[in-house]
Coordinates of C-alpha atoms in Angstrom, one line a residue:
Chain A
X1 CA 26.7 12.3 -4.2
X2 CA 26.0 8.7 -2.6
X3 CA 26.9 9.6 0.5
X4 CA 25.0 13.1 0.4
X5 CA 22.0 10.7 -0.5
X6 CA 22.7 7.8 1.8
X7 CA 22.5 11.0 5.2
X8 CA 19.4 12.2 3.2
X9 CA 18.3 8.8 4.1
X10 CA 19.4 7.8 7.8
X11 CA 17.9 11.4 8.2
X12 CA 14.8 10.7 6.9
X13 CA 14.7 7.4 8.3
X14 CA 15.4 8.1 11.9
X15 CA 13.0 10.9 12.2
X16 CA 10.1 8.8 10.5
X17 CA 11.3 6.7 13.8
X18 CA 11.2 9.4 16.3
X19 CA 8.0 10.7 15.0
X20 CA 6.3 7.3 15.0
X21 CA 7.6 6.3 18.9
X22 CA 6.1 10.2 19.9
X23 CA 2.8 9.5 17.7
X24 CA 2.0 6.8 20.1
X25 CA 2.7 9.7 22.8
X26 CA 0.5 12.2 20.6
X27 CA -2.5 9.8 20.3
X28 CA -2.8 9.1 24.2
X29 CA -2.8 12.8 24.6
X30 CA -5.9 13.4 22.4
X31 CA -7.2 10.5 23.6
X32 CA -7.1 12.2 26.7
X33 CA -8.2 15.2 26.2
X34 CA -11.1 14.0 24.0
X35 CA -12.6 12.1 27.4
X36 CA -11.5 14.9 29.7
X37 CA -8.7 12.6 31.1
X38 CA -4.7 13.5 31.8
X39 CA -3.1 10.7 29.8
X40 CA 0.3 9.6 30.6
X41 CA 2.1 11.8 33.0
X42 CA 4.2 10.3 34.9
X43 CA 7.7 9.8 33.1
X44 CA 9.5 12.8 32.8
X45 CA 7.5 16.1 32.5
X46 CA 4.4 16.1 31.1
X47 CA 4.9 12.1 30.4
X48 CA 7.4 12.8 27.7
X49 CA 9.4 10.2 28.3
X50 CA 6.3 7.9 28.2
X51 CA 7.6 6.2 24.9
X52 CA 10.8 5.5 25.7
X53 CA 9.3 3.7 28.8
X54 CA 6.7 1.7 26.8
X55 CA 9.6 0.8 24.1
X56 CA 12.1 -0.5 26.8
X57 CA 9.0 -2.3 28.2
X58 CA 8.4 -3.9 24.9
X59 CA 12.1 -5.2 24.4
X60 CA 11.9 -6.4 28.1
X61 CA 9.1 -8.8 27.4
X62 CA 9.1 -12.3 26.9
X63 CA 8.8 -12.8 23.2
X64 CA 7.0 -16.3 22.9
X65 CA 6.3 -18.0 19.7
X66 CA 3.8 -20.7 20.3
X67 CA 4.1 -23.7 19.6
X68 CA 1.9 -24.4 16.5
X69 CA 2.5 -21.6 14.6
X70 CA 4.7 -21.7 11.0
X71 CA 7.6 -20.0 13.0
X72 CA 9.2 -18.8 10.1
X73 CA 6.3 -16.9 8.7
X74 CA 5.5 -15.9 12.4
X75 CA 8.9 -13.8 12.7
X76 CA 8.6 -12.7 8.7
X77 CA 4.7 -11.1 9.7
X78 CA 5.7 -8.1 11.7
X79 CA 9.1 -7.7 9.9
X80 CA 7.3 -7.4 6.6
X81 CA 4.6 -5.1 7.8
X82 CA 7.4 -2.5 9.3
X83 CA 9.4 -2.6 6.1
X84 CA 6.6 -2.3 3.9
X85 CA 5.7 0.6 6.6
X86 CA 9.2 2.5 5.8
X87 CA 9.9 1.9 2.2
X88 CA 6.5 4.1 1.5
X89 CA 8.9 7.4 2.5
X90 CA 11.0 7.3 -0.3
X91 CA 9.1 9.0 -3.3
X92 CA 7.7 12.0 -1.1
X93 CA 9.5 15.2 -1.6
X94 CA 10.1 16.8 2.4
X95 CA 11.1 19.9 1.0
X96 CA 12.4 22.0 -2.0
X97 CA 15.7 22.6 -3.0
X98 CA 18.6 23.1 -0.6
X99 CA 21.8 25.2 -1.1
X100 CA 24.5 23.7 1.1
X101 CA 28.0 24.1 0.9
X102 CA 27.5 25.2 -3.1
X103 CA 25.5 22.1 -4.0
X104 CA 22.2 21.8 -4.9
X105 CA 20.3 19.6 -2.8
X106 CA 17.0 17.5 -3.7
X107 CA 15.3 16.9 -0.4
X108 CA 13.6 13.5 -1.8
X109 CA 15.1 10.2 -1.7
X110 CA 14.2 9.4 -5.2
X111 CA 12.6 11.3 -7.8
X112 CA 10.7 8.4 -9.7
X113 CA 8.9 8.6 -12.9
X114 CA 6.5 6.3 -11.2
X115 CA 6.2 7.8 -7.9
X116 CA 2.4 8.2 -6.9
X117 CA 2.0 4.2 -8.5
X118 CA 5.0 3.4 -6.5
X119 CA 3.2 4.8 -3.1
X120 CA 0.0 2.4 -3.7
X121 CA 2.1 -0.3 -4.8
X122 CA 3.9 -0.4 -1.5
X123 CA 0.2 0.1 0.3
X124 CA -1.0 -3.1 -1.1
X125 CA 1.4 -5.2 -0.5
X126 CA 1.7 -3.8 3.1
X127 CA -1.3 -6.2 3.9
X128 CA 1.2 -9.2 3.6
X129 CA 2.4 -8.7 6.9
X130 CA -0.5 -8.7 8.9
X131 CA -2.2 -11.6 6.9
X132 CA 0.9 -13.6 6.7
X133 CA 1.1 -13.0 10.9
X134 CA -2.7 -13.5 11.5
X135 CA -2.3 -16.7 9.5
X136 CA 0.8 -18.0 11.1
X137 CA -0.4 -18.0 14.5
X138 CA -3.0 -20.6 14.0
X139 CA -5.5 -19.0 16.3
X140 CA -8.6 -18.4 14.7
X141 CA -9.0 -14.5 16.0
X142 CA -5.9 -14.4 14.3
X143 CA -7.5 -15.8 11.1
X144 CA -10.4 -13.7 11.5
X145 CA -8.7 -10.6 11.4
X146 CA -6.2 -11.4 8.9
X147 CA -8.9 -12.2 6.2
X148 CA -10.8 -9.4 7.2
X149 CA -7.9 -7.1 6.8
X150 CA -7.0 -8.9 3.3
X151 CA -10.9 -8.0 1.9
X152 CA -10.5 -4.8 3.4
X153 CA -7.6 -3.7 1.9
X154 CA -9.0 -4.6 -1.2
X155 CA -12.0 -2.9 -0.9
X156 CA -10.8 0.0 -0.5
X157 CA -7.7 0.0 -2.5
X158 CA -9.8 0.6 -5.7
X159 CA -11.4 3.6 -4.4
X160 CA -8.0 5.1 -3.4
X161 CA -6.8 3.9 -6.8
X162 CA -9.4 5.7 -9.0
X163 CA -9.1 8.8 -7.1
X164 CA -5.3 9.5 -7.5
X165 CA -6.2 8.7 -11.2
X166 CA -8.4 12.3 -10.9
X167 CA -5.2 14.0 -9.4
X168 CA -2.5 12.2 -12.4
X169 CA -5.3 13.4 -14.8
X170 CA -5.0 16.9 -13.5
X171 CA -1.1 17.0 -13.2
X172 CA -0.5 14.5 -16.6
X173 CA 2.7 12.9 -14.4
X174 CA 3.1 10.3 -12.4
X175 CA 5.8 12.2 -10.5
X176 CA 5.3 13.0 -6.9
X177 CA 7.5 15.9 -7.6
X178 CA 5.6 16.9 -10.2
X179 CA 2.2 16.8 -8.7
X180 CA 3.4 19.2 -6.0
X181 CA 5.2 21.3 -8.4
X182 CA 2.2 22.3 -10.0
X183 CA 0.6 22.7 -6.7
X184 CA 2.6 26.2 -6.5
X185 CA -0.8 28.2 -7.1
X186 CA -3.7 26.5 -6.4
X187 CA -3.7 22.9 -4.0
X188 CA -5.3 20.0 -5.6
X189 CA -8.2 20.1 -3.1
X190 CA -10.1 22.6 -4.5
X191 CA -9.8 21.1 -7.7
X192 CA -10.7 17.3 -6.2
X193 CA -12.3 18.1 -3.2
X194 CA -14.7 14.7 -3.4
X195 CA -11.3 13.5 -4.5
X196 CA -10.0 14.2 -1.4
X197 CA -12.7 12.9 0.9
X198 CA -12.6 9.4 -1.0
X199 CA -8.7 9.4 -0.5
X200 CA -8.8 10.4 3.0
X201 CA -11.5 7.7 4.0
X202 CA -9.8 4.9 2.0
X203 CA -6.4 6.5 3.9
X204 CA -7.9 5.5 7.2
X205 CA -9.0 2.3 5.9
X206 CA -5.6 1.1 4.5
X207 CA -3.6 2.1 8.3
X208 CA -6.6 0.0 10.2
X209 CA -7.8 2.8 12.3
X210 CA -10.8 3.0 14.1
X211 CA -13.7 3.4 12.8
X212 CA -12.1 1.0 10.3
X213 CA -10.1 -1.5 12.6
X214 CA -11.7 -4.2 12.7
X215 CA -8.8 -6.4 11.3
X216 CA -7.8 -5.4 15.0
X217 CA -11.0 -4.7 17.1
X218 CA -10.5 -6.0 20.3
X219 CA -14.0 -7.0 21.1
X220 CA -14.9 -9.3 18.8
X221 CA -11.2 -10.7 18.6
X222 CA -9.6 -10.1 21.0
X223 CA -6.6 -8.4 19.3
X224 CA -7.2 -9.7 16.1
X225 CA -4.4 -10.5 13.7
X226 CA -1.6 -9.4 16.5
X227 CA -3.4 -11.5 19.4
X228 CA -0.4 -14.2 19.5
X229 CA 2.6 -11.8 19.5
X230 CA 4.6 -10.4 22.4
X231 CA 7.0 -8.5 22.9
X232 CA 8.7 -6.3 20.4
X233 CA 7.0 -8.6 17.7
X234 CA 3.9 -7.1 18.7
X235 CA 5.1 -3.5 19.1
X236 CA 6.1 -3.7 15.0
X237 CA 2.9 -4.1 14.7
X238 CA 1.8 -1.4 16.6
X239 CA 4.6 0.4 15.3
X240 CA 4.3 0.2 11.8
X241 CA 0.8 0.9 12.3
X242 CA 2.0 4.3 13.5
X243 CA 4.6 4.7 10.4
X244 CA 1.9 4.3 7.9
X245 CA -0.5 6.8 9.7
X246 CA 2.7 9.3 9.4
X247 CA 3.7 8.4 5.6
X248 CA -0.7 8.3 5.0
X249 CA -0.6 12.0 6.5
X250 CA 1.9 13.3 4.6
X251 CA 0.7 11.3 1.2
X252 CA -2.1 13.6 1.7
X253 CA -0.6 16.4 2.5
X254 CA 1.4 16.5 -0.5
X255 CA -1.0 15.7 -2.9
X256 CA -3.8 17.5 -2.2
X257 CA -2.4 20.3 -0.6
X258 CA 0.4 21.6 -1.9
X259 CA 3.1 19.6 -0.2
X260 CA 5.9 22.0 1.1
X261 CA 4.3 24.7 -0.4
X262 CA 2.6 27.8 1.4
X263 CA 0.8 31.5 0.2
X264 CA 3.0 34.3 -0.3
X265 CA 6.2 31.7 -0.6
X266 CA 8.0 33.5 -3.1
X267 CA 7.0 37.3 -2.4
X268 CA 8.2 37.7 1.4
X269 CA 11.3 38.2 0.0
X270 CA 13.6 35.7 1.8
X271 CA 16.7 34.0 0.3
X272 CA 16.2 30.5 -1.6
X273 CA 16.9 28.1 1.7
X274 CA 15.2 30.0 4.6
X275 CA 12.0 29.8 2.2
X276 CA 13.3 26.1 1.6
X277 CA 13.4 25.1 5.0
X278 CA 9.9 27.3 6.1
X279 CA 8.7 24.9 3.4
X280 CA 9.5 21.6 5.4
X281 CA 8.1 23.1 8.6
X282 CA 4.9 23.8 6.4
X283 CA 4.7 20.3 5.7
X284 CA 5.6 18.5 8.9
X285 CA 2.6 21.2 10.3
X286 CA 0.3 20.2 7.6
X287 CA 1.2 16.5 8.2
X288 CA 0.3 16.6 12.1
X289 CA -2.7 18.4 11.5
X290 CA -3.6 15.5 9.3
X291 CA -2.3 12.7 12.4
X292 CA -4.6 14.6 14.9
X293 CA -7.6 14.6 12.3
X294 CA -6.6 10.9 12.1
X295 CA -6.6 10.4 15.9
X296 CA -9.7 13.0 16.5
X297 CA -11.8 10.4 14.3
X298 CA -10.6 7.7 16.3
X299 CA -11.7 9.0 19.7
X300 CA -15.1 10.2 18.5
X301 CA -16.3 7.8 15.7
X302 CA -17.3 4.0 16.6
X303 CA -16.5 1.3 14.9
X304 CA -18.0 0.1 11.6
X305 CA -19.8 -3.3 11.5
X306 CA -18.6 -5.7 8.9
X307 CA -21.4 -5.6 6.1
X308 CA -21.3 -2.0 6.6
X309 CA -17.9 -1.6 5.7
X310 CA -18.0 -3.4 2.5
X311 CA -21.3 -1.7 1.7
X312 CA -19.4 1.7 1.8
X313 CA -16.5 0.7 0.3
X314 CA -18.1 -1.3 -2.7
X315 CA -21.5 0.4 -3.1
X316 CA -20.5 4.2 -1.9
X317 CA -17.1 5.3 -2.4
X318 CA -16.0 3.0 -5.4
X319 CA -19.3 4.8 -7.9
X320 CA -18.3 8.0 -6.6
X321 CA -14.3 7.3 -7.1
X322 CA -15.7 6.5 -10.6
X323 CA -17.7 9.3 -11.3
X324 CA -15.3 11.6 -10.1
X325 CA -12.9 10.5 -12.2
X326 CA -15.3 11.0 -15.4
X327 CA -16.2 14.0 -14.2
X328 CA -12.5 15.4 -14.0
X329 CA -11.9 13.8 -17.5
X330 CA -14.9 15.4 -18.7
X331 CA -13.5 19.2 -17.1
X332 CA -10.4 18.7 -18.6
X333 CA -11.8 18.2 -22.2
X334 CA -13.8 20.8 -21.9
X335 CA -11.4 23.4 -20.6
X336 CA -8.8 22.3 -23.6
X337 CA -11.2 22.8 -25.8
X338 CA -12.2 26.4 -24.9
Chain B
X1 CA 26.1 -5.4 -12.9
X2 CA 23.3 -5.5 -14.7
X3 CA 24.2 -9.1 -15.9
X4 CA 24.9 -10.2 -12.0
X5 CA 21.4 -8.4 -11.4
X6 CA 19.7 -10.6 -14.3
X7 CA 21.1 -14.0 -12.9
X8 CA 20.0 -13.8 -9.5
X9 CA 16.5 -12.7 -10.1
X10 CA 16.2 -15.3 -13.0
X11 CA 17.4 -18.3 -10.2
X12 CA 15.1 -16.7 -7.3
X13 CA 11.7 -16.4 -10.2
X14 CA 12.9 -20.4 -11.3
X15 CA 13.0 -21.5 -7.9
X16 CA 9.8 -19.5 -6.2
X17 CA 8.2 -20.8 -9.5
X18 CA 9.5 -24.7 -8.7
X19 CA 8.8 -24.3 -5.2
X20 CA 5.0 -23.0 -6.1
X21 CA 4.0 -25.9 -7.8
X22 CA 6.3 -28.5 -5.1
X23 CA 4.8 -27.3 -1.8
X24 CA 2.4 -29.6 0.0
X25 CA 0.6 -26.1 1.4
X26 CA -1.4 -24.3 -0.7
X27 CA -1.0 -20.9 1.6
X28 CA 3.3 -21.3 1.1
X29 CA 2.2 -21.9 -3.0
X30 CA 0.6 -18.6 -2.8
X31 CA 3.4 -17.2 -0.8
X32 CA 6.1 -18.4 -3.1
X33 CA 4.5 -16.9 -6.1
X34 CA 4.7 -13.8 -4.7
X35 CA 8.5 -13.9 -4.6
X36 CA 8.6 -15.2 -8.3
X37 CA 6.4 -11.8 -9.0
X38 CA 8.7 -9.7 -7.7
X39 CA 11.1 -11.7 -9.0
X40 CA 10.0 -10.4 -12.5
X41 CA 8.9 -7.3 -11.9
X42 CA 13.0 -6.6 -11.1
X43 CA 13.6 -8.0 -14.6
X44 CA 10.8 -5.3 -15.9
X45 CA 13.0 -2.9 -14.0
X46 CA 16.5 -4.0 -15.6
X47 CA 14.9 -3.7 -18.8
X48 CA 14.2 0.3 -17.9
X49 CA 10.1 -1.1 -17.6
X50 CA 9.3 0.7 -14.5
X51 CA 6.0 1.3 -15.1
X52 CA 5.3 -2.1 -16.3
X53 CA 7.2 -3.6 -13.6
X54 CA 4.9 -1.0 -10.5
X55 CA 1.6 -2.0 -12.2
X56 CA 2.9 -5.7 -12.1
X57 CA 3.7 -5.7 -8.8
X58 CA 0.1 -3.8 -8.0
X59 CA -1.6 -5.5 -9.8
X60 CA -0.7 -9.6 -8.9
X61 CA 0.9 -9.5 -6.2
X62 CA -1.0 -6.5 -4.2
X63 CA -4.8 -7.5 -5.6
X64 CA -4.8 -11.1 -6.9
X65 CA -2.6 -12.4 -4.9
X66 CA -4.3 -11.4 -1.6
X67 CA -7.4 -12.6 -2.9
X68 CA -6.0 -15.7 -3.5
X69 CA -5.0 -15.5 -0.2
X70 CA -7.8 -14.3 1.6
X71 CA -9.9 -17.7 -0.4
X72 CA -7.6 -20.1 1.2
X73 CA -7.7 -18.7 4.6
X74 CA -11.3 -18.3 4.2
X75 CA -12.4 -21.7 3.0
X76 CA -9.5 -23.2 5.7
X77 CA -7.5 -24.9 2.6
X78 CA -4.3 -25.0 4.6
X79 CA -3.9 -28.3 5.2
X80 CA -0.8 -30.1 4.9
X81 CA -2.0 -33.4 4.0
X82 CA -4.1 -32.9 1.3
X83 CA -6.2 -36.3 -0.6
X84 CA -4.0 -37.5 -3.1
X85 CA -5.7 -37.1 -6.9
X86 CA -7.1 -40.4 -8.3
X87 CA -4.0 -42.0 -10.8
X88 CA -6.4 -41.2 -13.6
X89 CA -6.4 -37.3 -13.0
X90 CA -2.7 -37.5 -12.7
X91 CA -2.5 -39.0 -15.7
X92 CA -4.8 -36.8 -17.3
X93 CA -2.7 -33.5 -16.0
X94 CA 0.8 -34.7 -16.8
X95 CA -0.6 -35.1 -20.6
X96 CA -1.9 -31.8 -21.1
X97 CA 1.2 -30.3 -19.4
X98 CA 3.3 -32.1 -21.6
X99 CA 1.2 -30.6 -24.9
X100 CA 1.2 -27.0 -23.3
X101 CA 5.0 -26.9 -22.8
X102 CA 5.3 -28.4 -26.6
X103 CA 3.1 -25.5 -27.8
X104 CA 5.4 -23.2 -26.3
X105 CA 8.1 -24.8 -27.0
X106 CA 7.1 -24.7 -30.9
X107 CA 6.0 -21.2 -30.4
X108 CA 8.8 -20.0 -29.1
X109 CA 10.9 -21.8 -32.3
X110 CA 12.3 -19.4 -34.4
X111 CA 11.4 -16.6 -32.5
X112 CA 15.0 -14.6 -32.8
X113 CA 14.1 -13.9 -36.7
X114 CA 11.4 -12.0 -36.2
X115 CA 11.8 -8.3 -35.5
X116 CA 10.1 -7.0 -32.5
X117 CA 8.3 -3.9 -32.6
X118 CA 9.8 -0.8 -31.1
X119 CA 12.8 -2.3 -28.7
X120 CA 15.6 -0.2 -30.3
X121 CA 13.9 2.4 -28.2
X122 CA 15.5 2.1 -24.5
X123 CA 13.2 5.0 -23.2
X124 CA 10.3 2.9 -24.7
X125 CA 9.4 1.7 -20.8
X126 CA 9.0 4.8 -19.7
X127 CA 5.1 5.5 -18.8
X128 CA 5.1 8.8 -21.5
X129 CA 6.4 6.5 -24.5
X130 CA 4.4 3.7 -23.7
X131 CA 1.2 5.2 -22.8
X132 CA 1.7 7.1 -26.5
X133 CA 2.0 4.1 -28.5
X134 CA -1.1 2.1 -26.5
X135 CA -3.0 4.9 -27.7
X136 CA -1.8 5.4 -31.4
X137 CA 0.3 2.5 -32.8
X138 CA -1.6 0.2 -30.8
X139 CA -5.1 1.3 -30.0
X140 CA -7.2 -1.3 -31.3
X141 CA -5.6 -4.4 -29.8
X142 CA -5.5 -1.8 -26.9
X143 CA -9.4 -1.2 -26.9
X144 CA -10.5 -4.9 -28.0
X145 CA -8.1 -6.6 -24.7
X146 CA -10.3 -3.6 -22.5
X147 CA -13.5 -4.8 -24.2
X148 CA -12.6 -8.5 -23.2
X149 CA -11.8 -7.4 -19.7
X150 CA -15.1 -5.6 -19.3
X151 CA -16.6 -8.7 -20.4
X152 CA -15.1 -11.4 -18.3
X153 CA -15.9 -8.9 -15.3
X154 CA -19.5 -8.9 -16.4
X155 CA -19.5 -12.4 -16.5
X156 CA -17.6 -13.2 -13.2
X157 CA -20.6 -10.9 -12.1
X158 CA -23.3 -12.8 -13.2
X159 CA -21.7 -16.2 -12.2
X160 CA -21.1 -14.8 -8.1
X161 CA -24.9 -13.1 -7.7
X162 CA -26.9 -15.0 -5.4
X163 CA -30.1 -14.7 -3.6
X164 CA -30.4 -12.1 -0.8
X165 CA -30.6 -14.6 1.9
X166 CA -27.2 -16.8 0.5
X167 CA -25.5 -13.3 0.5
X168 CA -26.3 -12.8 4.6
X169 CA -25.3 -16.0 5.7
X170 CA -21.6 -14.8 4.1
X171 CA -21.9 -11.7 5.7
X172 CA -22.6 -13.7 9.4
X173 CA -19.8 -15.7 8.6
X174 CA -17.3 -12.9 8.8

């Protein structure tokens, strides 16, 4: 039992890895197809060895601490923002059950009564590491972007707070398990679908991507809270940048629509595990459509200025977060009262 | 296990609470009460809390925390060598610590006799049973502490408006 759970885990782990190294792959791709460029190809065919390139690169680089930075919070920045990065993978359920060898497999890593609260509590403290590193540095782009990234974060955290409170409304469990059980019928979005705007914005807020990245935005400051680090320092950065954008995608994915679920699961007539494992490739596609809307915003959308940002965080999404959650409380009384 | 468990989270939330109040930096105060925070929200876990011990860790250390934080960096308060208080203010702090710890101390007096509501219950930490007693044993205490929150957030309201042309100047500063 432990050590079915603890391959679960290296499994789960090393392919959160993998897809995170070949997002950075994906993203120059559509970045390069949005401009009408090539992107990388030059290593290996079709530049698919591109990440294993810019990896060794990064490990090949002097890593240089300078010299009037709090070293020990300086190494403890980037190492806090990947493990905060990973740890979010643990409560998602990749796929139903599994019947292997005549044991029933759970293809989660823990089913927690908690397990939508645990996801944003992991989100919030994710911050730590960037404002922890932007502060250490003692640069002041560094300390530009790592208070910006600190206001930001809670900015939008309520929002993305209030509307998960819709969806645990709607299900009545806190479960992640749960809320894609009763997915089976109808997904989530068409119950919450200004739900799901609010979740997907604040989404793209909390990973720092453009048009939201302006903890990062490299022409006001330079590179923001990551302009002191080198080396592979710096690419944890980038990295667990990357990681969050995954576990983001398929946070969405699995709460508002449907998780591993597809139509017609149960009536094609196919045995327990093939449906099983159709139901993880479901969700890996519904998670990379998500990553390319993610990186299609990117490449089209310009950044937000600064009083904007708080403006639609505070003034826009967090009323609407608000009303949508009275509105869903109002639905469900009526409808239980009927 | 659990016992083991119990220890070393007690020493780490003692010592992150020590360090909090013995380091010279305010941003490695902030820092240190973190740990202590998660410190206890591992106790909240131990005691089958979990729901207690997720909203804990959202709540302080994910949201106040960071604001705390964020006003430090903002307003530059991380120097290391900070004015040392007047003797008078020392004076004046050491007393009223003193009479807070004696209040809890002579609060805390006697405590074992008294029964406590509801902890024969194990499964009482779980988010079901709690959030059912919050809104049937307990729903007035419940509704007044929400009524005092909406309050103090009205007030904390009131206190930061300020003119239009105060609230650009903050904006330019970011």
């Amino acid at each position: 039992m432990v050590l079915e759970k603890t391959i679960f885990i290296l499994i789960i782990f090393s392919i959160t890895l993998l897809i995170a190294t070949y997002l950075t792959y994906f993203e120059r791709k559509v970045a390069a197809f949005l401009q009408d460029r090539l992107g990388p190809d030059r290593a290996g065919p079709f530049g698919i060895l591109q990440p294993l390139a810019d990896a060794g690169k990064m490990f090949f680089k002097e890593d240089f601490i300078p010299a009037e930075s709090v070293k020990l919070l300086f190494i403890l920045g980037p190492g806090i923002a990947m493990f905060t990065a990973c740890m979010t993978g643990a409560v998602i359920p990749w796929g139903d059950q599994l019947q292997l060898f005549g044991r029933t497999i759970d293809l989660q890593i823990a089913d927690v009564d908690i397990g939508i609260l645990y996801v944003v509590g992991f989100v919030s403290i994710g911050v730590y590491g960037i404002m922890i590193g932007g502060w250490s540095s003692n640069n002041k782009y560094s300390l530009f972007g790592a208070i910006r990234a600190g206001s930001q974060m809670i900015s939008y955290e309520l929002a993305m707070g209030l509307s998960l409170i819709a969806i645990v409304m709607l299900t009545g469990s806190l479960s992640v398990r749960e809320i894609v059980e009763q997915q089976a019928g109808v997904w989530n979005v068409f119950y919450q679908p200004l739900g799901f705007l609010i979740f997907f914005i604040c989404a793209l807020a909390e990973c720092n991507r453009a048009p939201f990245d302006l903890p990062e935005c490299e022409t006001e400051l330079i590179g923001g809270y990551h302009t002191e680090y080198s080396s592979m320092k710096l690419g944890f950065f980038l990295f667990a940048e990357y990681i969050n954008m995954f576990i983001s995608a398929a946070v969405i994915a699995t709460v508002y629509f449907g998780g591993y679920h597809f139509p017609f699961m149960h009536s094609l007539g196919l045995s327990e595990n093939v449906v099983s494992i159709l139901g993880i490739l479901v969700l890996f596609l519904k998670i990379f459509l998500f990553i390319f809307i993610f990186m299609w915003i990117r490449w089209t959308l310009p950044r937000f200025r600064y009083d904007q940002l708080m403006h639609l965080g505070w003034k826009i999404l967090i009323p609407l977060a608000i009303l949508n959650m009275v509105g869903t409380g109002g639905f469900i009384l009526l409808s239980t009262k009927m | 296990m659990t016992a083991t468990l119990f220890y070393i989270l007690a020493i780490v939330s003692v010592v992150g609470a020590i360090a909090v109040i013995a380091a010279r930096n305010p941003v490695y105060s902030v820092l240190c009460l973190v740990v202590t925070f998660f410190a206890i929200a591992g106790q909240y876990v131990l005691l089958n809390a979990q729901f207690l011990a997720i909203v804990h860790v959202i709540v302080y250390a994910g949201a106040i925390l960071v604001l705390f934080l964020f006003v430090l960096m903002m307003l530059n308060l991380n120097r290391e060598s900070e004015p040392l208080q007047p003797t008078l203010i020392k004076v004046i702090a050491v007393v009223s610590g003193g009479m807070l710890l004696l209040t809890l101390v002579a609060a805390l007096r006697g405590v074992d006799q008294i029964p406590l509501a509801g902890v024969q219950d194990t499964q009482l930490g779980l988010v079901k049973n709690l959030g059912r007693l919050l809104f049937t044993e307990y729903v007035a205490p419940f509704e007044i502490s929400s009524i005092l929150f909406l309050a103090a957030m009205v007030g904390a309201v009131t206190i930061g408006m300020r003119s239009k042309s105060d609230k650009r100047e903050i904006i330019n500063h970011l």
